[in-house]
Coordinates of N, CA and C and ligand atoms in Angstrom, one line a residue:
X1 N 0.9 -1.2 0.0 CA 0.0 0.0 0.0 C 0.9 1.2 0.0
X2 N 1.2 2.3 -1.0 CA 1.9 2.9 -1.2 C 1.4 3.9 -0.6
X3 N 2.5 5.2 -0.1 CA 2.1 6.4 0.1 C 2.1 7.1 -1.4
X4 N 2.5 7.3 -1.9 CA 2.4 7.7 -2.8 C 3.6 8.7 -2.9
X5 N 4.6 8.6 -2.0 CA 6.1 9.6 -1.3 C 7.0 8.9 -2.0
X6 N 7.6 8.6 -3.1 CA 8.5 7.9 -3.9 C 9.8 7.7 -3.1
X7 N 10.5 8.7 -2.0 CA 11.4 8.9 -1.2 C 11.1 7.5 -0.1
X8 N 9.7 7.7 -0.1 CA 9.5 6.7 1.6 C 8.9 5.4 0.7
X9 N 8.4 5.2 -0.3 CA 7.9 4.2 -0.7 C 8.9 3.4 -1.2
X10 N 10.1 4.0 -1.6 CA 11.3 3.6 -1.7 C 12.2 2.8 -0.8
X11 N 11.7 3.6 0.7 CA 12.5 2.9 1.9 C 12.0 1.6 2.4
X12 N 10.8 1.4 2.1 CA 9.7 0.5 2.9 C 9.6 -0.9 1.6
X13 N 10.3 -0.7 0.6 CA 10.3 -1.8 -0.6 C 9.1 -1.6 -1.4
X14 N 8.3 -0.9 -1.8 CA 7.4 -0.1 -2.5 C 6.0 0.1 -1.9
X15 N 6.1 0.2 -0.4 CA 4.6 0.5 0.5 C 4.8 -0.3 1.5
X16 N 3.8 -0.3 2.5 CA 3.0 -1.0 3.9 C 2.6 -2.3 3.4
X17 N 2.5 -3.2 3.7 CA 1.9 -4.6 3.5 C 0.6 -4.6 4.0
X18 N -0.1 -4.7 3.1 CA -1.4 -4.9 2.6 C -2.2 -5.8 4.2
X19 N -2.8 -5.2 5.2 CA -3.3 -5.5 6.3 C -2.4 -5.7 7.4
X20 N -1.7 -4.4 7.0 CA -0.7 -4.5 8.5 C -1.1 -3.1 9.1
X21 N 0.0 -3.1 10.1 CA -0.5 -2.2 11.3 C 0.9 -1.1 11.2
X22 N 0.7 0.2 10.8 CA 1.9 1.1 11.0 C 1.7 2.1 12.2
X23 N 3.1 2.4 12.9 CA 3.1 3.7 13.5 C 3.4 4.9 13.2
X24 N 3.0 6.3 13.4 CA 4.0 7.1 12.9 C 4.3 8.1 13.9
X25 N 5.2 8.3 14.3 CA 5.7 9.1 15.9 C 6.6 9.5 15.9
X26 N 6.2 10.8 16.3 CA 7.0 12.0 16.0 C 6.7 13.4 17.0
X27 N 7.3 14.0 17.4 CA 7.2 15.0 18.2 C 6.2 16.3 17.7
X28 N 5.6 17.1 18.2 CA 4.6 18.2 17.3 C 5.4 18.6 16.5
X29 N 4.4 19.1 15.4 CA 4.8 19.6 14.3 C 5.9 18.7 13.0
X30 N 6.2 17.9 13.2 CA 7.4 17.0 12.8 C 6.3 16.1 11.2
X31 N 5.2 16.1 11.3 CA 4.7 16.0 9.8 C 3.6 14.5 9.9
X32 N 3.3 14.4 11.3 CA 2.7 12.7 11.0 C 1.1 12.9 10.5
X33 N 0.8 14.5 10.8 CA -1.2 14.2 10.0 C -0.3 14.6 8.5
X34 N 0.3 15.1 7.9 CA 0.6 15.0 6.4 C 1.0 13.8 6.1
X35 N 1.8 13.1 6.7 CA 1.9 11.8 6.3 C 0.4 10.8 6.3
X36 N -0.3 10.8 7.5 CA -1.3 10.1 7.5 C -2.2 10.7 6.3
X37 N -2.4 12.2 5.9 CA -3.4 12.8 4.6 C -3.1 11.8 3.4
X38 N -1.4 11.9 3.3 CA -1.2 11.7 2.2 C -1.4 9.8 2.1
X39 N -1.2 9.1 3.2 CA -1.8 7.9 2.7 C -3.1 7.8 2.9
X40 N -3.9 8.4 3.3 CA -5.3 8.7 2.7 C -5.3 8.8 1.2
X41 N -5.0 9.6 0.8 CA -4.8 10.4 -0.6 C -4.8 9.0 -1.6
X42 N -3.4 8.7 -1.6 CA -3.3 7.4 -1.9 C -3.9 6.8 -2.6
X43 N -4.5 6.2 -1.5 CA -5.6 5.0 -1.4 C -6.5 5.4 -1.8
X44 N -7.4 7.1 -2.0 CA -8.2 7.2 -2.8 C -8.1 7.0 -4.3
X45 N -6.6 7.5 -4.8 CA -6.5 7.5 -6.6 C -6.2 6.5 -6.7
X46 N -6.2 5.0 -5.7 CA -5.8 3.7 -6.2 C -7.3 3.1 -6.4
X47 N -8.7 4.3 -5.9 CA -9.9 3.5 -6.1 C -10.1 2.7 -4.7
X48 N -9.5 3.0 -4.0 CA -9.8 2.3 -2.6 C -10.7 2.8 -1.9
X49 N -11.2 2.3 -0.5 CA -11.7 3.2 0.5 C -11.3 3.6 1.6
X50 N -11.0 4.7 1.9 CA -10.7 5.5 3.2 C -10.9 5.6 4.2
X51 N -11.1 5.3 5.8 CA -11.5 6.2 6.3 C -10.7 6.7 7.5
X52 N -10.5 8.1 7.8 CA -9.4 9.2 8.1 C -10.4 9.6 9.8
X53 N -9.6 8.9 10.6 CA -10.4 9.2 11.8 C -9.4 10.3 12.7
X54 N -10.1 11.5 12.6 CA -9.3 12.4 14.0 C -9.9 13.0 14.9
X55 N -9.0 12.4 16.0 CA -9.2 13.1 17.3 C -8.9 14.5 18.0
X56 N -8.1 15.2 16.9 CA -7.4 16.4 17.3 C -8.0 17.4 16.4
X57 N -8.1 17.4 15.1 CA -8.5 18.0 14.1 C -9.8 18.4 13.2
X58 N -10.5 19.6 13.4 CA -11.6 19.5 13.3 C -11.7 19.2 11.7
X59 N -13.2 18.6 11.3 CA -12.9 17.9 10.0 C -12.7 19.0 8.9
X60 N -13.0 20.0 9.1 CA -13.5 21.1 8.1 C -12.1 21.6 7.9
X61 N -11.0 22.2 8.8 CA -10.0 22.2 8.6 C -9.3 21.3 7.8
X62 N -9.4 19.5 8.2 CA -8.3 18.7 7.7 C -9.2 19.1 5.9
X63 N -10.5 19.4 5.6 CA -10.6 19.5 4.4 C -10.0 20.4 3.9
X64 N -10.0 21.6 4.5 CA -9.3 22.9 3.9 C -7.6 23.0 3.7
X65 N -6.8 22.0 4.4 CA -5.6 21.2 4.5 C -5.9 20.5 2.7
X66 N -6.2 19.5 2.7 CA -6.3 18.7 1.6 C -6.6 19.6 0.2
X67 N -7.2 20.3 0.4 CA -7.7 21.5 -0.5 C -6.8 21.7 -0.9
X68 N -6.4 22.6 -0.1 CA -4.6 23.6 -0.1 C -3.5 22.8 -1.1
X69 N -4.2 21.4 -0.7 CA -2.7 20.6 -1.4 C -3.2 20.6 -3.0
X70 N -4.5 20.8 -3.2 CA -5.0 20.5 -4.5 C -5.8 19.4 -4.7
X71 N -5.9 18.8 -3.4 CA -6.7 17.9 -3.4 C -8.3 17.6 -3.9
X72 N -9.1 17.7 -4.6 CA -10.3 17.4 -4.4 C -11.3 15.8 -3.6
X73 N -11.0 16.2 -2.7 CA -11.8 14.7 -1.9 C -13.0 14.4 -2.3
X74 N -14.2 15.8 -2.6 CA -15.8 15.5 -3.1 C -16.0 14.3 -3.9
X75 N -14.6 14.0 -4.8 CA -15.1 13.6 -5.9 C -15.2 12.1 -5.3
X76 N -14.2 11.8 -4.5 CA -14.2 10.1 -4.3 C -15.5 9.7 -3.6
X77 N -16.6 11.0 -3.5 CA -17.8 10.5 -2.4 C -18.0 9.5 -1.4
X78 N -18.5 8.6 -0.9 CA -18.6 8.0 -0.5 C -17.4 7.1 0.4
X79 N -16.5 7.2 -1.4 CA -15.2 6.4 -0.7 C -14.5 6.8 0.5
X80 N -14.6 7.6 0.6 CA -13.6 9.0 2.0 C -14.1 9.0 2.7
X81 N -14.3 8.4 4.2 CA -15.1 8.7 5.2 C -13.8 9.6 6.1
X82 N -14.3 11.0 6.3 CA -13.8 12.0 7.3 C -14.3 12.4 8.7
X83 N -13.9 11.4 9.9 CA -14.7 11.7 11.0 C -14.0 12.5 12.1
X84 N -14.6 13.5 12.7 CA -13.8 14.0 13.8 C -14.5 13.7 14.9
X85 N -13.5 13.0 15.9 CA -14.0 12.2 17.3 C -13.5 13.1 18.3
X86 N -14.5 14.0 19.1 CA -14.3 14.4 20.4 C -13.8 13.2 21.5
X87 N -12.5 13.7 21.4 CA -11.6 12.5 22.9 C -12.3 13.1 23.8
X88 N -12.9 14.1 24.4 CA -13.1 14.8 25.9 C -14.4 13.8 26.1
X89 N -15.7 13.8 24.7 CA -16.5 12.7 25.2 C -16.1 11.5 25.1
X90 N -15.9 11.0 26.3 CA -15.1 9.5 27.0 C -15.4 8.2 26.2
X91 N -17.1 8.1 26.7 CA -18.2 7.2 26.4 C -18.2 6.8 25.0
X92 N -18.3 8.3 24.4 CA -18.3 8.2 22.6 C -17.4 7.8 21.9
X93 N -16.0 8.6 22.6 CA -15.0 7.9 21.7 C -15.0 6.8 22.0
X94 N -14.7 6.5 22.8 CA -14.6 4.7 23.0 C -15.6 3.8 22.5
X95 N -16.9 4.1 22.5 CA -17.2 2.6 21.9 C -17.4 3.2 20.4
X96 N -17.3 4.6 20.4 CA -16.9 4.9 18.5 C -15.6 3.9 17.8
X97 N -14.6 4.3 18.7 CA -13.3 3.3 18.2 C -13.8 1.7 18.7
X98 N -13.9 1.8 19.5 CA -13.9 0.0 19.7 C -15.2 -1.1 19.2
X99 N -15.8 -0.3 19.1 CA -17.0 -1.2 18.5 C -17.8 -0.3 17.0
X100 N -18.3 0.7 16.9 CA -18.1 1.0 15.5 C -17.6 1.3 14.3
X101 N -16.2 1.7 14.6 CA -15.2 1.6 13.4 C -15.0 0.4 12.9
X102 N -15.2 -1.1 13.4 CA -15.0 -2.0 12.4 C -16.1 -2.6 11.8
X103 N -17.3 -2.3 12.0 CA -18.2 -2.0 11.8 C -18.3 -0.9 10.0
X104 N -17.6 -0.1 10.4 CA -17.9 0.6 9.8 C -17.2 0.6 8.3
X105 N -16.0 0.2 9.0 CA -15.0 -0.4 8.2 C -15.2 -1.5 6.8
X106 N -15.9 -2.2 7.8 CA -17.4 -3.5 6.6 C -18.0 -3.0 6.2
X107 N -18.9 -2.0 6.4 CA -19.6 -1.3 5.4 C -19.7 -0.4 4.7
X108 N -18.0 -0.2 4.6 CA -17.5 0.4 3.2 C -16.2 0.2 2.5
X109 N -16.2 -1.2 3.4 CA -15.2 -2.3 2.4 C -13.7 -1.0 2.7
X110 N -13.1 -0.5 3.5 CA -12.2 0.4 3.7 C -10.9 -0.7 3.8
X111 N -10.3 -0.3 2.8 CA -8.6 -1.2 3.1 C -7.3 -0.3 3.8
X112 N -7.6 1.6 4.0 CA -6.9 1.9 4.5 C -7.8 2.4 5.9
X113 N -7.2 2.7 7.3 CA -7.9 3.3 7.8 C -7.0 3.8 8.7
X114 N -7.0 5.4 9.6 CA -6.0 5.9 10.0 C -6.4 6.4 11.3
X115 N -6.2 6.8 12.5 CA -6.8 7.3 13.4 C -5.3 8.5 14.0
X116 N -5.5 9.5 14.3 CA -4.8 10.8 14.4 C -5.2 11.7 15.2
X117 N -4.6 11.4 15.9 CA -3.3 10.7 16.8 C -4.0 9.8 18.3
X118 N -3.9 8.7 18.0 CA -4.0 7.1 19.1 C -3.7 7.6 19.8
X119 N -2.7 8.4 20.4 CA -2.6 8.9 21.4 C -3.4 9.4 22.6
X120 N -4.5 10.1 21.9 CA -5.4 11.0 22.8 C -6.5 9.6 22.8
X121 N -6.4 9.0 22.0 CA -7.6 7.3 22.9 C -6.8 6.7 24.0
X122 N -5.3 6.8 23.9 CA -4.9 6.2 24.8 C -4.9 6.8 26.3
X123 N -5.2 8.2 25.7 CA -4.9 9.1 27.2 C -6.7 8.9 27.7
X124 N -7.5 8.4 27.1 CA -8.7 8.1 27.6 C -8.7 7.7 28.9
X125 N -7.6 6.2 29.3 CA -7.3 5.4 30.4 C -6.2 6.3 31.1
X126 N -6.7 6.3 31.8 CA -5.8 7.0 32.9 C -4.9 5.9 33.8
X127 N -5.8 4.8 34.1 CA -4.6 3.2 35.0 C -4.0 2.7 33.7
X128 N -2.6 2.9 33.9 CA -1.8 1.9 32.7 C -2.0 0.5 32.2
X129 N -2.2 -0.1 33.4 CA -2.6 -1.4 33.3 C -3.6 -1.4 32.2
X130 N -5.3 -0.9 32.5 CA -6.3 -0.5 31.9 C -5.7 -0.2 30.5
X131 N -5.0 0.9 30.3 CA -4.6 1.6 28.9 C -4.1 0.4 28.2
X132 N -3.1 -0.2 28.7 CA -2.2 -1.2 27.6 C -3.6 -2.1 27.4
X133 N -4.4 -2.7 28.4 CA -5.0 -3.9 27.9 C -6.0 -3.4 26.3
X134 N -6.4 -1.9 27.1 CA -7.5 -1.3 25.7 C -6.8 -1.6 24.9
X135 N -5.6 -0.8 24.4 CA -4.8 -0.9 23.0 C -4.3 -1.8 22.9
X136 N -4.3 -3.2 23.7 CA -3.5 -4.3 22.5 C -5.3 -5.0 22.4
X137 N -6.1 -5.0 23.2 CA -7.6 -5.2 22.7 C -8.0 -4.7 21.4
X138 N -7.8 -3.6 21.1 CA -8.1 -2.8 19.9 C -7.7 -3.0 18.9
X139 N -6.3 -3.2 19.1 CA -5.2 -3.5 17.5 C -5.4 -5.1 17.7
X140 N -5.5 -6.1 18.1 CA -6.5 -7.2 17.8 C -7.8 -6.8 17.1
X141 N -8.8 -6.6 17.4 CA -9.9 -6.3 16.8 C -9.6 -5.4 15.2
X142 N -8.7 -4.8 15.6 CA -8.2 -4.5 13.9 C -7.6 -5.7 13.0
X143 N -6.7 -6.7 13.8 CA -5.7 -7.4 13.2 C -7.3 -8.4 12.1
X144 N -7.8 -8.3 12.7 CA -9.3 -9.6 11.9 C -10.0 -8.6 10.8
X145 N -9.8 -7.0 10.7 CA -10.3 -6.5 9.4 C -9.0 -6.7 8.4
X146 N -10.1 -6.4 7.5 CA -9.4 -6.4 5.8 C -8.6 -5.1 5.7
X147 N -7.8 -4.5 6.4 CA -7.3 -3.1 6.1 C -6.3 -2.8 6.7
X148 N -5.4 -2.0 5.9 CA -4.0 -1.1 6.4 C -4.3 -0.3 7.8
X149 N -4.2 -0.2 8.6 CA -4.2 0.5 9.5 C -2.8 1.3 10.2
X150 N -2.8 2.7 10.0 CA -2.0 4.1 10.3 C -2.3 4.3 11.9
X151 N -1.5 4.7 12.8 CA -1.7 5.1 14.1 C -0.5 6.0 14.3
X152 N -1.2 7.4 14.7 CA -0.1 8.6 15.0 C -0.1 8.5 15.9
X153 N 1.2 8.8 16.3 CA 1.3 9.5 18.1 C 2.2 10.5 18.3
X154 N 2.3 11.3 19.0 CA 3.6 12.4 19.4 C 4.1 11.4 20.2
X155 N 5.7 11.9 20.6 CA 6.5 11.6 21.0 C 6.6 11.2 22.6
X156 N 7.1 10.4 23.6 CA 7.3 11.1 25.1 C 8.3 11.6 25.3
X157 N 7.6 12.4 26.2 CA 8.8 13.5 26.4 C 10.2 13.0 26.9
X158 N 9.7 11.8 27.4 CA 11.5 11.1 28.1 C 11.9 10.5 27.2
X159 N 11.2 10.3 26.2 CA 11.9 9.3 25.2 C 11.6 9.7 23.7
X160 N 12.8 10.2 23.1 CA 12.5 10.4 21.6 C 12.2 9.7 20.9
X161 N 12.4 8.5 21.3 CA 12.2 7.3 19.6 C 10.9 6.2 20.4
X162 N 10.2 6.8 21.5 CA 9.3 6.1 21.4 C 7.8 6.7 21.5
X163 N 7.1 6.4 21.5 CA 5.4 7.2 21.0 C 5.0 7.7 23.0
X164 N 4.1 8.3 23.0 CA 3.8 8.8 24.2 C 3.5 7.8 25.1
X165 N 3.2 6.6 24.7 CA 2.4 5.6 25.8 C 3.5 4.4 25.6
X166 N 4.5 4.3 25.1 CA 5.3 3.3 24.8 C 4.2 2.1 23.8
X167 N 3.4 2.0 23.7 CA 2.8 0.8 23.7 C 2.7 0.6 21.8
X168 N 2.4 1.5 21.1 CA 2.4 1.1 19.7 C 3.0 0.5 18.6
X169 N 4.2 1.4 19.3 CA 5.4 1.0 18.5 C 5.8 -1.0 18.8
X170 N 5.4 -1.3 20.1 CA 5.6 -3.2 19.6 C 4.4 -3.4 18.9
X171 N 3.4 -3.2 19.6 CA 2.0 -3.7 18.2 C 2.0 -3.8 17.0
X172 N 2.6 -2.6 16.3 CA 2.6 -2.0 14.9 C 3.7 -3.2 14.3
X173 N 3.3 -3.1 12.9 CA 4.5 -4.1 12.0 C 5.4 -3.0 11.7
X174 N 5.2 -1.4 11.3 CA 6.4 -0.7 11.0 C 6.0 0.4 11.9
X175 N 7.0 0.5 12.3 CA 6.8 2.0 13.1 C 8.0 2.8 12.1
X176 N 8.0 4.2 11.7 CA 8.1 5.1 10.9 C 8.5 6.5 12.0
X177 N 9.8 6.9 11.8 CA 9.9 7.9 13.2 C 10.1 9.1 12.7
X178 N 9.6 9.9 12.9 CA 9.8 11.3 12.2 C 10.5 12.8 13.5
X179 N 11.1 13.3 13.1 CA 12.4 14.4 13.8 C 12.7 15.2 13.5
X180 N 13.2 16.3 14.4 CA 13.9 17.2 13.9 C 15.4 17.5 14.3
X181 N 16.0 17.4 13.2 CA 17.6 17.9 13.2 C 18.1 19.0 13.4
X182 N 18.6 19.5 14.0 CA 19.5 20.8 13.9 C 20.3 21.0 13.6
X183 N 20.7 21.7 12.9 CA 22.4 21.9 12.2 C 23.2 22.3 12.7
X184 N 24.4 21.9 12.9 CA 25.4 22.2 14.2 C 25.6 23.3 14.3
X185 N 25.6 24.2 13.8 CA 25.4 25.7 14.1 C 23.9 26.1 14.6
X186 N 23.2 25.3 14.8 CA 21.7 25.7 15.0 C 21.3 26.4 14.7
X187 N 22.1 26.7 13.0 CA 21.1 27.8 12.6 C 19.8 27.3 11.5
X188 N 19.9 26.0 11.4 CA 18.8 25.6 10.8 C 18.3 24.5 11.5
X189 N 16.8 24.2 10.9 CA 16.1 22.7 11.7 C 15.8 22.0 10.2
X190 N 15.9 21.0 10.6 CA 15.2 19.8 9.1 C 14.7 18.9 10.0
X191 N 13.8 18.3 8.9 CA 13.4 17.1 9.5 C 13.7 16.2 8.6
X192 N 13.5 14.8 9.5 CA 14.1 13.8 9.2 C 13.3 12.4 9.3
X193 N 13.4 10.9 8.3 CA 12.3 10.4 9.1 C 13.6 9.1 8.8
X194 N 13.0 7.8 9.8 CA 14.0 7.0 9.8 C 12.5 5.3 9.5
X195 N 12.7 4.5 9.2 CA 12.0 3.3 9.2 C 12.9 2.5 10.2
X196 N 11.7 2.6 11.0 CA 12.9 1.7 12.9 C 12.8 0.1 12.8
X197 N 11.6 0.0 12.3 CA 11.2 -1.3 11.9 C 10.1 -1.7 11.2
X198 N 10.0 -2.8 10.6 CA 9.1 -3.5 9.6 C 8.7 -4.9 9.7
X199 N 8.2 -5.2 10.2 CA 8.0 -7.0 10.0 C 7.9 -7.6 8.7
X200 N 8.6 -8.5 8.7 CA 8.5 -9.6 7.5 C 8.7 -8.6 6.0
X201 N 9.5 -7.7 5.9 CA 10.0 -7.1 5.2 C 11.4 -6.5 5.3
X202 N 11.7 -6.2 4.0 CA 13.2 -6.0 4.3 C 13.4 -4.1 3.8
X203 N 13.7 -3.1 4.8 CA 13.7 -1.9 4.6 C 14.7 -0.8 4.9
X204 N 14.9 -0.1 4.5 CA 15.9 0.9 4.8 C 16.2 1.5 6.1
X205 N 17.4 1.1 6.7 CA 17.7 2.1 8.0 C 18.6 3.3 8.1
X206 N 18.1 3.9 6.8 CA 19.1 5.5 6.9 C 18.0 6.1 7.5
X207 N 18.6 7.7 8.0 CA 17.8 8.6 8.3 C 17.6 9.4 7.1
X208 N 16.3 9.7 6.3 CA 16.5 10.8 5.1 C 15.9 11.8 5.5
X209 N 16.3 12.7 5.0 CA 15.3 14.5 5.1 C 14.5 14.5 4.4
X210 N 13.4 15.0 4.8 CA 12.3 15.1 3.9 C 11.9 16.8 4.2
X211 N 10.9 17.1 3.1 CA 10.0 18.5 3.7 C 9.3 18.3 3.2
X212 N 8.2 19.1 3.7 CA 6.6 19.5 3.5 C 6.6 20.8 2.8
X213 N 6.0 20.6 1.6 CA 6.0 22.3 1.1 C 4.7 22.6 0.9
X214 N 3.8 23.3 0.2 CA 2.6 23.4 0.0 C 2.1 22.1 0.0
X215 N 1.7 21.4 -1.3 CA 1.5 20.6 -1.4 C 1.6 19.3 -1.5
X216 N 3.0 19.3 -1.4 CA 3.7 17.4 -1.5 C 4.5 17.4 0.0
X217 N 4.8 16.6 0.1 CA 6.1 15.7 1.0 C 7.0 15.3 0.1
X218 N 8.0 15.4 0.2 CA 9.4 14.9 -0.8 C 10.5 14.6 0.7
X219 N 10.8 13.2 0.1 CA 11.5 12.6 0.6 C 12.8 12.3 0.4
X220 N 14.0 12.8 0.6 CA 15.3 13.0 -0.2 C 16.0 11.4 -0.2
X221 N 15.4 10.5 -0.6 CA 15.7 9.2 0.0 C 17.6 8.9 -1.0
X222 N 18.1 9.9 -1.8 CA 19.4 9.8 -2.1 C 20.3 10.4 -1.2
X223 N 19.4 11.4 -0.5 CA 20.5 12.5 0.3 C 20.8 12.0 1.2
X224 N 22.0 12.1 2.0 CA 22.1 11.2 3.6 C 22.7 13.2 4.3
X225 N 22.5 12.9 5.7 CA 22.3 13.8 6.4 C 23.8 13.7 7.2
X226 N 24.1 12.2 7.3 CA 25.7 12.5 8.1 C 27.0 12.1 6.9
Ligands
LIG301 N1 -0.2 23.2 4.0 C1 1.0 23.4 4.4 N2 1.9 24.1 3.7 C2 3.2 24.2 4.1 N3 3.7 23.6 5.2 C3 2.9 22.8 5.8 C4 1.5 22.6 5.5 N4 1.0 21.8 6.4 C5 1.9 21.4 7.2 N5 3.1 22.0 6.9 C6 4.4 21.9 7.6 O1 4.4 20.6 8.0 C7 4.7 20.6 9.4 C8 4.0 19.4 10.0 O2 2.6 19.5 10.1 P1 1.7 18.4 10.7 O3 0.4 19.0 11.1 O4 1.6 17.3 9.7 O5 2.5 17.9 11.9 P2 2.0 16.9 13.1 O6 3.2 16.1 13.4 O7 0.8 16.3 12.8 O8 1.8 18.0 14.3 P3 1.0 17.8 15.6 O9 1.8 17.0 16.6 O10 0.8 19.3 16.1 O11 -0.3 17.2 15.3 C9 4.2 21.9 9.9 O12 4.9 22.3 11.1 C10 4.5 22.8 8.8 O13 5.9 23.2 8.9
LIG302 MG1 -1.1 16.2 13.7

C-alpha cells in the first residue's frame, strides 16, 4: 500500500503490507497528519476506501488542508469517510473506536484506515494497566479486518524514539519515526524520518530529510544527512 512519497515508498520496498499495522511518531509539528493525509490520498486515486479518523482536528480544517494541497476529496464520495472524534466525550470515543469503526470499516469495504493521533484514545485510560490492555484489545480487533491501518502519536517526552504511551510501536508491524535535526550551528532545523522497523519485510535504516511544502512531501531518499 503505497504512500504515494516515492522517497519513503522507496524505503519500505514499494509501500506498507497490505493488512498491516503502522506507526508514525513524532514530536509536534514533525509531519505525522501529512503523512497520515497523504496515505489517505493514496488510497483514494488507487480506487480504494478510506476512512481518516481524528481526534485532534476539526474535519473542516483537515478538508481545507487537503484542498490547499490540490486535493479534491468531493469527488471520491462515498469512498472517503472524514470523521472528527471528540476524545473529551469519554463514552463516545470509546465505543466509537472499539465497537463502530469496524463496523464501519465493513460497510465500506475500507482497506486503509488511520486514526490521528491514538494517542489522545490512549490518554482516555488514565490506570496503565487499563490503557495497555485497551490498545493491544483494539489493535487485535483490527488485526481480523481487511485493512491497512495508520496510528499517530507524538513523541514522550523522556523518550525520543518512542510514541507517548510506549505501547504502539511493539503492536505496529512498521513503526516510521519522524524528527527534527538541527544543524550544528543551530542555525537551521530539518526534519528527518527513519523506518525503525518492519516486519517480514526487508527496509531501509538510513535517516532521510524530507520536507513539506505546500502541497507534496518529498523525501530526499538519495540524500544522507551525516
Ligand atoms: N499546508 C502546508 N503548507 C506548508 N507547510 C505545511 C503545511 N501543512 C503542514 N506544513 C508543515 O508541516 C509541518 C508538520 O505539520 P503536521 O500537522 O503534519 O505535523 P504533526 O506532526 O501532525 O503535528 P501535531 O503534533 O501538532 O499534530 C508543519 O509544522 C509545517 O511546517
Ligand atoms: Mg497532527
Amino acid at each position: 500500500m503505497k504512500f504515494g512519497v516515492e522517497g519513503l515508498d522507496a524505503m519500505i520496498s514499494g509501500g506498507l503490507p497490505e493488512k498491516s499495522i503502522c506507526a508514525i511518531i513524532g514530536t509536534y509539528g514533525t509531519g505525522k497528519t501529512t503523512f497520515a493525509l497523504q496515505f489517505a490520498y493514496e488510497g483514494l486515486l488507487q480506487g480504494e476506501s478510506v476512512i481518516f479518523i481524528s481526534l485532534e482536528e476539526r474535519e473542516e480544517l483537515l478538508r481545507a488542508t487537503m484542498a490547499q494541497k490540490g486535493w479534491d476529496t468531493e469527488v471520491f464520495g462515498d469512498r472517503f469517510s472524514l470523521l472528527r472524534l471528540d476524545p473529551t466525550d469519554f463514552n463516545l470515543a470509546i465505543s466509537s473506536i472499539k465497537s463502530e469503526l469496524p463496523r464501519l470499516i465493513r460497510s465500506v469495504g475500507a482497506s486503509r484506515v488511520i486514526i490521528d493521533p491514538i494517542s489522545l484514545f490512549e490518554g482516555l485510560f488514565p490506570d496503565s494497566a487499563v490503557r495497555r490492555q485497551e490498545v493491544f484489545r483494539f489493535v487485535e480487533v483490527m488485526r481480523d479486518e481487511e485493512c491497512t491501518l495508520i496510528m499517530t502519536s507524538e513523541t514522550d517526552t523522556a523518550n525520543p524514539d518512542g510514541s507517548r504511551y510506549g505501547l504502539i510501536e511493539y503492536l505496529s508491524d512498521t513503526v516510521i519515526l519522524l524528527r527534527y535535526i538541527r544543524s550544528e550551528r543551530l542555525t537551521e532545523v530539518h526534519l528527518a524520518l527513519e523506518v525503525v522497523k518492519m516486519r517480514r519485510s526487508p527496509h531501509s535504516r538510513e535517516i532521510k530529510p524530507f520536507e513539506i511544502l505546500e502541497n507534496q512531501i518529498t523525501v530526499y531518499s538519495e540524500a544522507s544527512l551525516f
